[in-house]
Coordinates of C-alpha atoms in Angstrom, one line a residue:
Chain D
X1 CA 37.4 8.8 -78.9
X2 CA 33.8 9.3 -79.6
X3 CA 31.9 11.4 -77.1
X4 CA 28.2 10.1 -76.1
X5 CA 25.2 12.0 -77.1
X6 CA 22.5 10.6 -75.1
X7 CA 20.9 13.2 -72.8
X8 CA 21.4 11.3 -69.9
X9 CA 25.1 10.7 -70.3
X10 CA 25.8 14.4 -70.9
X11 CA 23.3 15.7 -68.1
X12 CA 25.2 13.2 -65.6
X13 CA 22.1 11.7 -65.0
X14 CA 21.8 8.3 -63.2
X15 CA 18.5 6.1 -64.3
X16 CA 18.7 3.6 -61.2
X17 CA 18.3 7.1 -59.3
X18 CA 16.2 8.3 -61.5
X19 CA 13.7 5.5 -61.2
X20 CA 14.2 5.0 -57.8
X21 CA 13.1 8.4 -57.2
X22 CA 10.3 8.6 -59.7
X23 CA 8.7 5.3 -58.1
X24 CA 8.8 7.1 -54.2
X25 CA 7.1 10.0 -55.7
X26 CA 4.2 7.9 -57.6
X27 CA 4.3 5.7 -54.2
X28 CA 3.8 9.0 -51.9
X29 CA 0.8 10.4 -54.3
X30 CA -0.8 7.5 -54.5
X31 CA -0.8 6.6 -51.0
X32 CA -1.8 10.1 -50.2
X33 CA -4.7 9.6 -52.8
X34 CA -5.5 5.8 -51.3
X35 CA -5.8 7.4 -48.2
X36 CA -8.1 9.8 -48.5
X37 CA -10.7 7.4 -50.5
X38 CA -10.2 4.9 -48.2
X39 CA -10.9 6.8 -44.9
X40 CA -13.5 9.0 -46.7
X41 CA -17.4 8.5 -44.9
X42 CA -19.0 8.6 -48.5
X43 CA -16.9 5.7 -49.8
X44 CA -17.3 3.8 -46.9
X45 CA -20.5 4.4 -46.9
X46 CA -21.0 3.4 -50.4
X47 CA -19.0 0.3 -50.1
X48 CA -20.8 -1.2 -47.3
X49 CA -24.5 -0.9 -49.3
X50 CA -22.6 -2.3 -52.1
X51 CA -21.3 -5.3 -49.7
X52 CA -24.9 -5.3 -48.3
X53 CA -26.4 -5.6 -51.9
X54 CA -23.9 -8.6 -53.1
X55 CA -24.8 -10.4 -50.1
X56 CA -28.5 -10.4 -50.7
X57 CA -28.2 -11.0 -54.0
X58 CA -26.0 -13.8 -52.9
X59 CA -28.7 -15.3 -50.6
X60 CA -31.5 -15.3 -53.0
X61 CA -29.5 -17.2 -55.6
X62 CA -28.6 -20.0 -53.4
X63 CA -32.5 -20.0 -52.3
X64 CA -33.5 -20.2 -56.2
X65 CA -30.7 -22.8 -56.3
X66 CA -31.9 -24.8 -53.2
X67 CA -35.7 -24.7 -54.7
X68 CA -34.9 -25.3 -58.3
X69 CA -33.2 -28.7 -56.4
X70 CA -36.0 -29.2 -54.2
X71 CA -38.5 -29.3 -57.7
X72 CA -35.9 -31.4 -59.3
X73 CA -36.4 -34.1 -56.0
X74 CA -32.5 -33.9 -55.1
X75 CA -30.6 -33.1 -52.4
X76 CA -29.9 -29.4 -51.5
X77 CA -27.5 -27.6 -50.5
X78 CA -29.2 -26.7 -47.4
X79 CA -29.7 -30.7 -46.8
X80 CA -26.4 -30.9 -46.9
X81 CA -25.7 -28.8 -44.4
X82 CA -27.9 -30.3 -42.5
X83 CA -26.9 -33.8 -42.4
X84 CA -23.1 -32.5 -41.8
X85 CA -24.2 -30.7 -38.7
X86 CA -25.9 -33.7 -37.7
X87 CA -22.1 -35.2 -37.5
X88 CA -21.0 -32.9 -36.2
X89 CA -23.1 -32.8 -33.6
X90 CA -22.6 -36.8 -33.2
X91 CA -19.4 -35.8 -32.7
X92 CA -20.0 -33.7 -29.8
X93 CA -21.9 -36.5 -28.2
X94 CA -18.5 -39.0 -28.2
X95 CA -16.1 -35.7 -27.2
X96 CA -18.9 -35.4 -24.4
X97 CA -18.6 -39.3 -23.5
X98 CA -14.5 -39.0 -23.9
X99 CA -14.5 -36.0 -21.5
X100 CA -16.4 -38.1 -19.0
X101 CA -14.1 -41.3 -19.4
X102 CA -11.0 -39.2 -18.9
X103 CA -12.2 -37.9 -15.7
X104 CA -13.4 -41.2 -14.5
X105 CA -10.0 -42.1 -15.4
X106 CA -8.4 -39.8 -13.4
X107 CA -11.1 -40.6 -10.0
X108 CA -9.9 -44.4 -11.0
X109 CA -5.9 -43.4 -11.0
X110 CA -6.7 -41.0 -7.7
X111 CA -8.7 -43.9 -5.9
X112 CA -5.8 -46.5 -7.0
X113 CA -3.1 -44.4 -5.4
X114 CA -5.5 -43.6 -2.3
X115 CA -5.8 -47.4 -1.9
X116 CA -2.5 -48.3 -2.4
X117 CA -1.6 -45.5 0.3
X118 CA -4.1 -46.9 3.0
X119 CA -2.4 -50.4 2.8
X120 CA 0.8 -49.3 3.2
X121 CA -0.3 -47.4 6.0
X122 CA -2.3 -50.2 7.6
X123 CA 0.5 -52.6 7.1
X124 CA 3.1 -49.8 9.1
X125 CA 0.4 -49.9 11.4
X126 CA 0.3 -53.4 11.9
X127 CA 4.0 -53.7 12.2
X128 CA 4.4 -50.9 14.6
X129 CA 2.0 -52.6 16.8
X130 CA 3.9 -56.2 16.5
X131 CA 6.6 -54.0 17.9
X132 CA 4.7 -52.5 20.3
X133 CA 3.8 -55.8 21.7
X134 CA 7.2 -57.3 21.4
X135 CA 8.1 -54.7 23.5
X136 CA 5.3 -54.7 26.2
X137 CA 6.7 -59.2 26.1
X138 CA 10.1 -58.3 27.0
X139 CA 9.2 -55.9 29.2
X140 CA 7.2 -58.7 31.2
X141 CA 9.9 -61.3 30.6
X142 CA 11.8 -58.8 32.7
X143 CA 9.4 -58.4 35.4
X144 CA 9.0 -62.0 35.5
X145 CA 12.8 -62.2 36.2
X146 CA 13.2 -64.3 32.8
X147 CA 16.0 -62.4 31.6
X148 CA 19.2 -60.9 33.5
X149 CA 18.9 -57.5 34.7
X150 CA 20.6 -54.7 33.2
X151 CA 20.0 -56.1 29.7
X152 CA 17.2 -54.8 28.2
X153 CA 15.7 -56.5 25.7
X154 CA 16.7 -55.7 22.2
X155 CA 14.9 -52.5 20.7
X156 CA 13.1 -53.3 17.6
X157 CA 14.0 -50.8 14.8
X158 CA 11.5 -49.0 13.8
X159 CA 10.7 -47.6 9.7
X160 CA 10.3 -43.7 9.4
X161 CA 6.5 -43.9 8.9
X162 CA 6.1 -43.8 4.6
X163 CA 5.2 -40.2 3.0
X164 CA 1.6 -39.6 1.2
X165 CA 1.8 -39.8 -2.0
X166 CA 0.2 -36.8 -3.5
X167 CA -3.1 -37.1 -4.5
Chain F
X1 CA 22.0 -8.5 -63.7
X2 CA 20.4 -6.2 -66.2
X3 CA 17.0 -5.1 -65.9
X4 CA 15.8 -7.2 -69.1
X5 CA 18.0 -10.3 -67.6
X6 CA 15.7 -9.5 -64.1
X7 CA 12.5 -9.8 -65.8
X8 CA 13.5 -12.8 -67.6
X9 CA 14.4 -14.3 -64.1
X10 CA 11.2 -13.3 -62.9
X11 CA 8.7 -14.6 -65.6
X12 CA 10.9 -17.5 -65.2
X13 CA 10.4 -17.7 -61.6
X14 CA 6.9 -17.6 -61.7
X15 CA 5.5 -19.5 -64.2
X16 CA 7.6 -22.6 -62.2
X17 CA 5.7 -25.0 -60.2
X18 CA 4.4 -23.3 -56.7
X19 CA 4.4 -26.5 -55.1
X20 CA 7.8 -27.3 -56.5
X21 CA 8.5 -23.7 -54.8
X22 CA 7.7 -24.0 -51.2
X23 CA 6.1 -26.4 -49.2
X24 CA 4.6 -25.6 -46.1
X25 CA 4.3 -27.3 -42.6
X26 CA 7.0 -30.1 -43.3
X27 CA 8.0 -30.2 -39.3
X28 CA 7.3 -33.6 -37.7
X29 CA 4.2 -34.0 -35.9
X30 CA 1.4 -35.7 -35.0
X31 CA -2.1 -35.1 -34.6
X32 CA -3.0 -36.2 -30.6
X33 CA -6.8 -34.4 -31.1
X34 CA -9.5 -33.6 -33.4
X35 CA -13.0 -31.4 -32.6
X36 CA -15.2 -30.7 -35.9
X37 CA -12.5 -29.3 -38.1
X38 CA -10.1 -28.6 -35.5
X39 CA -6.8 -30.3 -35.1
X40 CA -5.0 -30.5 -32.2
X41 CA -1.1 -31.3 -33.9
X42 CA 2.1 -31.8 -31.6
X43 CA 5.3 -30.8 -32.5
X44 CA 7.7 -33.2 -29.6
X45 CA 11.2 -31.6 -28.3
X46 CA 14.1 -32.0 -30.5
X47 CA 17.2 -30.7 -28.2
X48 CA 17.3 -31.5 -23.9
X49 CA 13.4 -30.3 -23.0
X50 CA 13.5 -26.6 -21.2
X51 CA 10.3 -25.0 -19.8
X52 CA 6.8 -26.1 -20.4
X53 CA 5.5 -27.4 -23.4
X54 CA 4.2 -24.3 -25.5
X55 CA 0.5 -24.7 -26.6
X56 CA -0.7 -22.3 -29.4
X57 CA -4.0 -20.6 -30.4
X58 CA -3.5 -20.0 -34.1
X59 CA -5.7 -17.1 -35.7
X60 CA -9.1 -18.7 -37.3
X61 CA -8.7 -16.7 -40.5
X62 CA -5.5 -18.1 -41.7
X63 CA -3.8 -21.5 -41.9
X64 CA -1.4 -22.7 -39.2
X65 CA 1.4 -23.2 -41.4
X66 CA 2.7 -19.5 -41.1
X67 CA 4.3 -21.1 -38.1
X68 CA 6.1 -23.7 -40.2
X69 CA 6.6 -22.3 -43.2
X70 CA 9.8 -23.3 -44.1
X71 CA 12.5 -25.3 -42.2
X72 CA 14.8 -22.2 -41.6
X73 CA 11.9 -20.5 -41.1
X74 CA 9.7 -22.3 -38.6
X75 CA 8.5 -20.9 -35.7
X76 CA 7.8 -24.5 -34.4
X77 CA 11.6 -26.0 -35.5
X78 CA 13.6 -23.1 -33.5
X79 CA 11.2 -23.6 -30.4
X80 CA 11.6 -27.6 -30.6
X81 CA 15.3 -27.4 -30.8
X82 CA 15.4 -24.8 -28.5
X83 CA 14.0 -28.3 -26.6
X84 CA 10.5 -26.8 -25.9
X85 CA 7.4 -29.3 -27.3
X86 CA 5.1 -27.3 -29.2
X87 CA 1.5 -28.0 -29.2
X88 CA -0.6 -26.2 -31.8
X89 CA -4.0 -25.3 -31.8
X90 CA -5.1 -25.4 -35.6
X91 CA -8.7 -24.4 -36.1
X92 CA -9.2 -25.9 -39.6
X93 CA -11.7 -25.0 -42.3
X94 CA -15.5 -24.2 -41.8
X95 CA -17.5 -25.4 -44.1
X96 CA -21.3 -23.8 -44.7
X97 CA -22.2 -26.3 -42.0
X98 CA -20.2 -24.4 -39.4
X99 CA -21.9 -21.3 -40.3
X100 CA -23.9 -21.5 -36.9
X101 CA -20.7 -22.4 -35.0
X102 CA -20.4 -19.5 -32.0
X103 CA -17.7 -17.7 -29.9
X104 CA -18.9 -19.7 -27.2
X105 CA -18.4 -22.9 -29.3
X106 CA -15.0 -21.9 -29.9
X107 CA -13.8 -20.4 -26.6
X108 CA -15.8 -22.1 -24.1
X109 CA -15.7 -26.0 -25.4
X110 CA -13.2 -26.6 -28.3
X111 CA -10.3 -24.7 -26.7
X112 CA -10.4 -25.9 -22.8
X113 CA -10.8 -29.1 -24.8
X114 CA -7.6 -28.9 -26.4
X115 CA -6.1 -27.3 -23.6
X116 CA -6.7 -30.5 -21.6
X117 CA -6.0 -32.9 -24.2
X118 CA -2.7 -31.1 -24.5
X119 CA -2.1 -31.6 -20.6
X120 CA -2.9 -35.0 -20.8
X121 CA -0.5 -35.3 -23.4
X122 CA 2.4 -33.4 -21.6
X123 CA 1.6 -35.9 -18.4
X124 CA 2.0 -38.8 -20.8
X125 CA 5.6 -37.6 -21.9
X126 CA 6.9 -37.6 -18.4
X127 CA 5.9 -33.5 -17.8
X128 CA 3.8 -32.3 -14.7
X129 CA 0.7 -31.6 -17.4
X130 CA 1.6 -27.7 -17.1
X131 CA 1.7 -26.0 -20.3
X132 CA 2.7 -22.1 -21.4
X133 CA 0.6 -20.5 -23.3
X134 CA 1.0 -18.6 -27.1
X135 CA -1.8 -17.4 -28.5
X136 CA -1.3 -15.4 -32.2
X137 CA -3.8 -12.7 -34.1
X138 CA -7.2 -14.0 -33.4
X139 CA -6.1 -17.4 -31.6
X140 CA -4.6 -14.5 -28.9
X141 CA -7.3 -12.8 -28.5
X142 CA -9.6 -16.0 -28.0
X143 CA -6.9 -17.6 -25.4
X144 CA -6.8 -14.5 -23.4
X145 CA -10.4 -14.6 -22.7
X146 CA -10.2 -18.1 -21.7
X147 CA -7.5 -18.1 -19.7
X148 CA -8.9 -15.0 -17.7
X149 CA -12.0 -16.6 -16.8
X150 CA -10.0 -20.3 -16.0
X151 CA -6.2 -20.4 -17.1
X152 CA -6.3 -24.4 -16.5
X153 CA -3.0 -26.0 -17.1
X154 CA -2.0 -22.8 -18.2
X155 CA 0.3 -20.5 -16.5
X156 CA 1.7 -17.9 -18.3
X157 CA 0.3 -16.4 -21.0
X158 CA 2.1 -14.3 -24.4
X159 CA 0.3 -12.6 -27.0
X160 CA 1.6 -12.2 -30.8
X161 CA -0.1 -9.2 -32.8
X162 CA -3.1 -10.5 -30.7
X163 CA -5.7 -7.4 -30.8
X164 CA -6.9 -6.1 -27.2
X165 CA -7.8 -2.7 -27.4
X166 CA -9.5 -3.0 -30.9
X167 CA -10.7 0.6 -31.3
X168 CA -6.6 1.1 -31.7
X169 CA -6.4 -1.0 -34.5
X170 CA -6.6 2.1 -36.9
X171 CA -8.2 1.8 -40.5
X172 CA -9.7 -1.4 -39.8
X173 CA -11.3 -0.1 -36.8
X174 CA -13.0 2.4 -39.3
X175 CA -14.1 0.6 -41.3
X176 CA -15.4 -1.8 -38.7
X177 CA -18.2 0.6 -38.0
X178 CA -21.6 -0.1 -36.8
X179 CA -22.6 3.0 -39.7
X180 CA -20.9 1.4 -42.6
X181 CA -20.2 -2.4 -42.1
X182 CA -23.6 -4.2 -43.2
X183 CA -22.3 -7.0 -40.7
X184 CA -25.9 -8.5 -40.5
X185 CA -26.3 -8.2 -43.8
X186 CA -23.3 -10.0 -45.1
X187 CA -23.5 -12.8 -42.0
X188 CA -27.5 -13.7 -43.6
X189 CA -26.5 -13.4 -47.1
X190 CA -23.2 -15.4 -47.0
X191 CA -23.3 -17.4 -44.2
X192 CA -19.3 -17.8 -43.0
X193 CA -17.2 -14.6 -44.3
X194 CA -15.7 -15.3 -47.0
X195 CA -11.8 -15.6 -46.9
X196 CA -11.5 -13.8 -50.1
X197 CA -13.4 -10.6 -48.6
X198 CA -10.9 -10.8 -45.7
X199 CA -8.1 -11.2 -48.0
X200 CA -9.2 -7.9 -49.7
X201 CA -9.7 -6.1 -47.1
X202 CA -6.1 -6.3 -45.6
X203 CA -4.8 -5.3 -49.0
X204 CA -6.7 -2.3 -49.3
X205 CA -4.9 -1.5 -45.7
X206 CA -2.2 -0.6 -47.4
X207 CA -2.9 -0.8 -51.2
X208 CA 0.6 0.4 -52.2
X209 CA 2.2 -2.7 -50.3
X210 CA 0.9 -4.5 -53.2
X211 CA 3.3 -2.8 -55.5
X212 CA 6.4 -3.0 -52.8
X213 CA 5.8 -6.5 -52.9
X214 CA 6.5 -6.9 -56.6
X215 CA 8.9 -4.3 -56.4
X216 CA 11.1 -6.0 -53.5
X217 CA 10.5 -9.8 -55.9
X218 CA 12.4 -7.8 -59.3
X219 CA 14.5 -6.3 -57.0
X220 CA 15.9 -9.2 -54.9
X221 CA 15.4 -12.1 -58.2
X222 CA 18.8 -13.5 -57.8
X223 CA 18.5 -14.3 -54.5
X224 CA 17.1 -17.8 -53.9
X225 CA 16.3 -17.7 -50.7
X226 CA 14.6 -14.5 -50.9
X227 CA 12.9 -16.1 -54.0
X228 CA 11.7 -19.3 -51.9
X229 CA 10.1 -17.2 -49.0
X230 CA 8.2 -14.9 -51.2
X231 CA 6.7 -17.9 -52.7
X232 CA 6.0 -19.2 -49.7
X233 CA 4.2 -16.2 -48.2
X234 CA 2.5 -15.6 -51.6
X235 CA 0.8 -19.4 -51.7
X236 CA -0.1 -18.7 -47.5
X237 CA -2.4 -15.7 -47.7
X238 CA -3.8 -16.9 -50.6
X239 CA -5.1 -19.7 -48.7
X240 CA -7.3 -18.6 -46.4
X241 CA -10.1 -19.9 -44.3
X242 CA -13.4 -18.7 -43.6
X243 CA -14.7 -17.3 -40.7
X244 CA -17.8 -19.1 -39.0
X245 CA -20.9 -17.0 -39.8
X246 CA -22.1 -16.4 -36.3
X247 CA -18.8 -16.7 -34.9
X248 CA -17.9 -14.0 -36.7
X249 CA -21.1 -11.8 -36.0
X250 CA -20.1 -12.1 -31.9
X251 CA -16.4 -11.2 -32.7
X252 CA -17.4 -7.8 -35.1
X253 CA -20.0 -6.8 -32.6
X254 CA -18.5 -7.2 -29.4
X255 CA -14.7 -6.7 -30.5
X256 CA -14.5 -3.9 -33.0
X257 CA -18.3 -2.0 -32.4
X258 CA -18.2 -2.5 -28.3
X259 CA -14.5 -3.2 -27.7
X260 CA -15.6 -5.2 -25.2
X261 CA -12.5 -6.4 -23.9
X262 CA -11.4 -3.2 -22.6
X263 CA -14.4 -1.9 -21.9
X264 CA -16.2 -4.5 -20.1
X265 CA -19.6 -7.0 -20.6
X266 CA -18.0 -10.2 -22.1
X267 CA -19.6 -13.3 -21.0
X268 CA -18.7 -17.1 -21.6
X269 CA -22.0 -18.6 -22.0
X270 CA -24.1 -16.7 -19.1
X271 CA -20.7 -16.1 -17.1
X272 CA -19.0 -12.5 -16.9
X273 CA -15.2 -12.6 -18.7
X274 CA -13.3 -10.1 -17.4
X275 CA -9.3 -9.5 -18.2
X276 CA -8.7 -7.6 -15.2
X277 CA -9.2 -10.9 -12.9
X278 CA -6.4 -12.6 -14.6
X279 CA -4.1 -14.3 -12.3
X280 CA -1.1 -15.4 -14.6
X281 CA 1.6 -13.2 -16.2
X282 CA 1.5 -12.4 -19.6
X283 CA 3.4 -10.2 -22.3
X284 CA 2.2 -8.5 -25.6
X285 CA 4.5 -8.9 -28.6
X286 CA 3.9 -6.4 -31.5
X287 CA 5.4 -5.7 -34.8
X288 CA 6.2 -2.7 -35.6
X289 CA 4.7 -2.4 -38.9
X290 CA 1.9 -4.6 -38.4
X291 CA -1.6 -2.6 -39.7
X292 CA -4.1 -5.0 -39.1
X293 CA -2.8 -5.0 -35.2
X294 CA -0.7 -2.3 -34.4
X295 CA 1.1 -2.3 -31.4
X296 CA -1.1 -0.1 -29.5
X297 CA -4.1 -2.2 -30.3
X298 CA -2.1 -5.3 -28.5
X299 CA -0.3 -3.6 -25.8
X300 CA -4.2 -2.8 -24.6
X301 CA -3.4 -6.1 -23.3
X302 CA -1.2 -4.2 -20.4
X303 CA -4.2 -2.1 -19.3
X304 CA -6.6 -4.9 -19.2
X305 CA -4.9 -7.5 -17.9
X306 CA -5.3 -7.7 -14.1
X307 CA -1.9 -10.2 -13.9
X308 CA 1.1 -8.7 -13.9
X309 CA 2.0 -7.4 -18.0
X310 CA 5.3 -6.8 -20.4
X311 CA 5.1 -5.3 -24.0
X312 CA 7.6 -5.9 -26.2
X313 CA 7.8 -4.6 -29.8
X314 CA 9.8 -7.0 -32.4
X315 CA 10.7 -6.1 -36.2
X316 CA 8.4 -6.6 -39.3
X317 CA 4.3 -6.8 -39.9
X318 CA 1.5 -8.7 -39.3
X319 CA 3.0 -11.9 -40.8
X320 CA 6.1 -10.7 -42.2
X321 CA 7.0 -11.7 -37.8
X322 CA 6.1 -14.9 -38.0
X323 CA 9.0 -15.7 -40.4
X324 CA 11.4 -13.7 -38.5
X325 CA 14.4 -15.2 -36.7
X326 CA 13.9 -12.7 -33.7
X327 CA 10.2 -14.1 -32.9
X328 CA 11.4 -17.3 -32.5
X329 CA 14.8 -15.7 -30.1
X330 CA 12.2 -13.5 -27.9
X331 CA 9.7 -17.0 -27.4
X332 CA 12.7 -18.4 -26.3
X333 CA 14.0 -16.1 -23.7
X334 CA 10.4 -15.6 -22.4
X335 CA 10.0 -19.2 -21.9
X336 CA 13.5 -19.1 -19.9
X337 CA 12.8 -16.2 -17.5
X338 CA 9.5 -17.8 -16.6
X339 CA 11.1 -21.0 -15.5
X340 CA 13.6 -19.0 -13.6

């Protein structure tokens, strides 16, 4: 039997343990270092001129751009823009318009069931006061002596007056 | 696996197809609204309906497909077959056009807009036109304000990693500084922010995540599924969106220099905004290792609020929640006790 002579094997050493623990150590330094560059007032300091810088630098190249365009007699960039903003705002015209048609819509579906409501109610109405005057006849007929006494005339049934609808 | 056989697998892995890899946003919808570049995209019940229709305020910097990023990972599938219809707020991309675009624009018209259009919607499906309201990073932040100076169809409100109390937020806070951050400078020079800056930024958060990331990809390589999400998350935040120029002017000055919303002195065009005269419940959900919101930065939310408030913290960062099974769960049981 031949005995291993790696290091490792004779040290007992496990490299998936090994590893494991060499990358957590590297991880904790270098988040420890991270940390104090990124919350340091100098580098923050620093990074926002640096940010500031890019973004003016940025600015006068796409004004070089738009004016090297403008000699050149073509459209710009900032013409561009322009005409999709006018869409846009076209745009917010017809949402404007569509806004106002769905709330006419709704007066038009609120009136609808009002009106529906008030005929049903004027035709209850109506019928309760057919009843009401078939009534006030028979009473008469009796008083006349038309009809036998003791039998009253026949009482008209009456509906349970209809709910509102919700408006 | 040995560890040559594992970078094999992983050189393998990524010079494939990303597209073939993952493919975002694959839930049925359609798209019942559109304002400039935002769409308005509904997501219709898929088991017997329960509660009111969700509608959701997505974060402006980001594309809405974190929410649907893959089928067993959808935000919007567990909530539709949970039988809740989702409605989804997705702010689309500025172009230099929109660089003028303000907060106002955005809080005052486009999303009362969608909020209605959303109601409308609801009524046309047989609901009573009341919705529930989600509102996630950003989009949270911008639906609270609204809904505490007019909730509309809205009656309850929750909050994902939704920044409140922004002078909590930590390193970003810091560096968010009227001494340091030229925000003039780079809103006149640029015009929208530039996603890319963004995108940098929340690395350098936490600059060793970077390293975890790769680390956790060589370590989990024989795993497809694991494979498949990482992808997935990898091709999201590198598509980002820009910020509207001015838009994003208002939202450094009066969010991270004034902390306005906890302090006071927001107004909708020329009308005061103030979270204490809320009338509809709400909850904050945090993650726990979220460091562009951490949870004391959303549960601000509790203090401001004037409605009555729950906090609750889930598992996972600022996205890393989003494609967690227990977000979807805790939307759920919300959604349940409030129709109770």
């Amino acid at each position: 039997m031949t005995r291993s002579t790696s290091p490792f094997d004779q040290a007992d050493i496990d490299l998936g343990t090994l590893s494991q623990d060499l990358y957590q150590q590297w991880e904790s330094a270098m988040t420890t270092w991270w940390d104090q560059v990124l919350d340091s007032p100098e580098v923050l300091k620093a990074s926002g001129q640096g940010l500031s810088t890019l973004a003016q630098q940025r600015r006068r190249y796409e004004e070089q751009v738009d004016s090297n365009l403008q000699r050149l007699h073509l459209p710009t960039r900032t013409d561009l823009i322009q005409v999709t903003r006018i869409a846009t705002l076209l745009e917010e015209r017809l949402l404007k318009m569509e806004d106002r048609l769905l709330e006419v819509q709704d007066q038009l579906v609120a009136a609808e069931r009002e009106t529906v409501q008030a005929r049903i109610d004027a035709a209850e109405a109506r019928i309760e006061q057919r009843e009401h005057l078939a009534e006030l006849q028979a009473r008469l007929d009796r008083l006349e002596g038309n009809e036998p006494e003791g039998e009253p005339a026949p009482k008209p049934t009456r509906k349970p007056p209809s709910r509102r609808a919700p408006r | 696996m040995t560890p040559i056989d594992r970078m094999s697998e992983l050189f393998r892995f990524l010079q494939a197809d990303p597209v073939a890899r993952a493919r975002a946003g694959q839930s049925p919808h359609t798209i019942i609204h559109r304002q400039n570049k935002a769409v308005l995209r509904f997501f219709p019940a898929r088991g017997p309906r329960q509660g009111a229709p969700l509608f959701i305020s997505m974060p402006l910097i980001n594309t809405w497909t974190i929410f649907d990023l893959l089928p067993e990972r959808s935000v919007v599938a567990a909530l539709t077959a949970a039988g809740i219809p989702v409605y989804l707020l997705d702010w689309g991309r500025p172009g230099p056009e929109d660089r003028g675009v303000r907060l106002d624009d955005l809080i005052d018209d486009l999303l009362p807009r969608a909020m209605d259009r959303a109601s409308r919607h609801a009524r046309s499906e047989g609901g009573d036109g009341a919705l529930a309201g989600l509102g996630y990073c950003v989009g949270g932040t911008f639906l609270s304000l609204r809904l505490a100076h007019d909730p509309g169809p809205i009656s309850t409100l929750a909050l994902l990693a939704a920044p409140i109390d922004f002078h909590a937020s930590g390193r970003l806070a810091a560096w968010a500084s009227p001494d340091s951050f030229p925000l003039d400078d780079l809103v006149d020079g640029l015009g929208n922010f530039p996603a890319s800056l963004m995108r940098t930024s929340f690395q350098l958060l936490r600059p060793a995540g970077q390293v975890a990331k790769w680390k956790g990809l060589y370590e989990r390589i024989e795993d497809p599924g694991f494979r498949q999400l990482w992808a997935a998350m990898e091709q999201w935040s590198e598509d980002g969106v820009e910020f509207p120029g001015e838009a994003y002017r208002e939202y450094v000055r009066r969010c991270y220099f004034d902390n306005a919303l906890i302090t006071g002195g927001w107004t909708l065009g020329d009308r005061p905004v103030d979270l204490g005269r809320a009338r509809i419940p709400a909850v904050a959900f945090a993650a726990d290792g979220d460091h562009i919101c951490p949870p004391q930065a959303a549960f601000g939310l509790a203090r401001a609020w004037g409605a009555p408030t729950q906090t609750r913290q889930l598992k996972g960062g600022h996205v890393g929640v989003c494609v967690g099974k227990a977000l979807p769960a805790a939307l759920i049981a919300w959604s349940q006790e409030q129709a109770e």
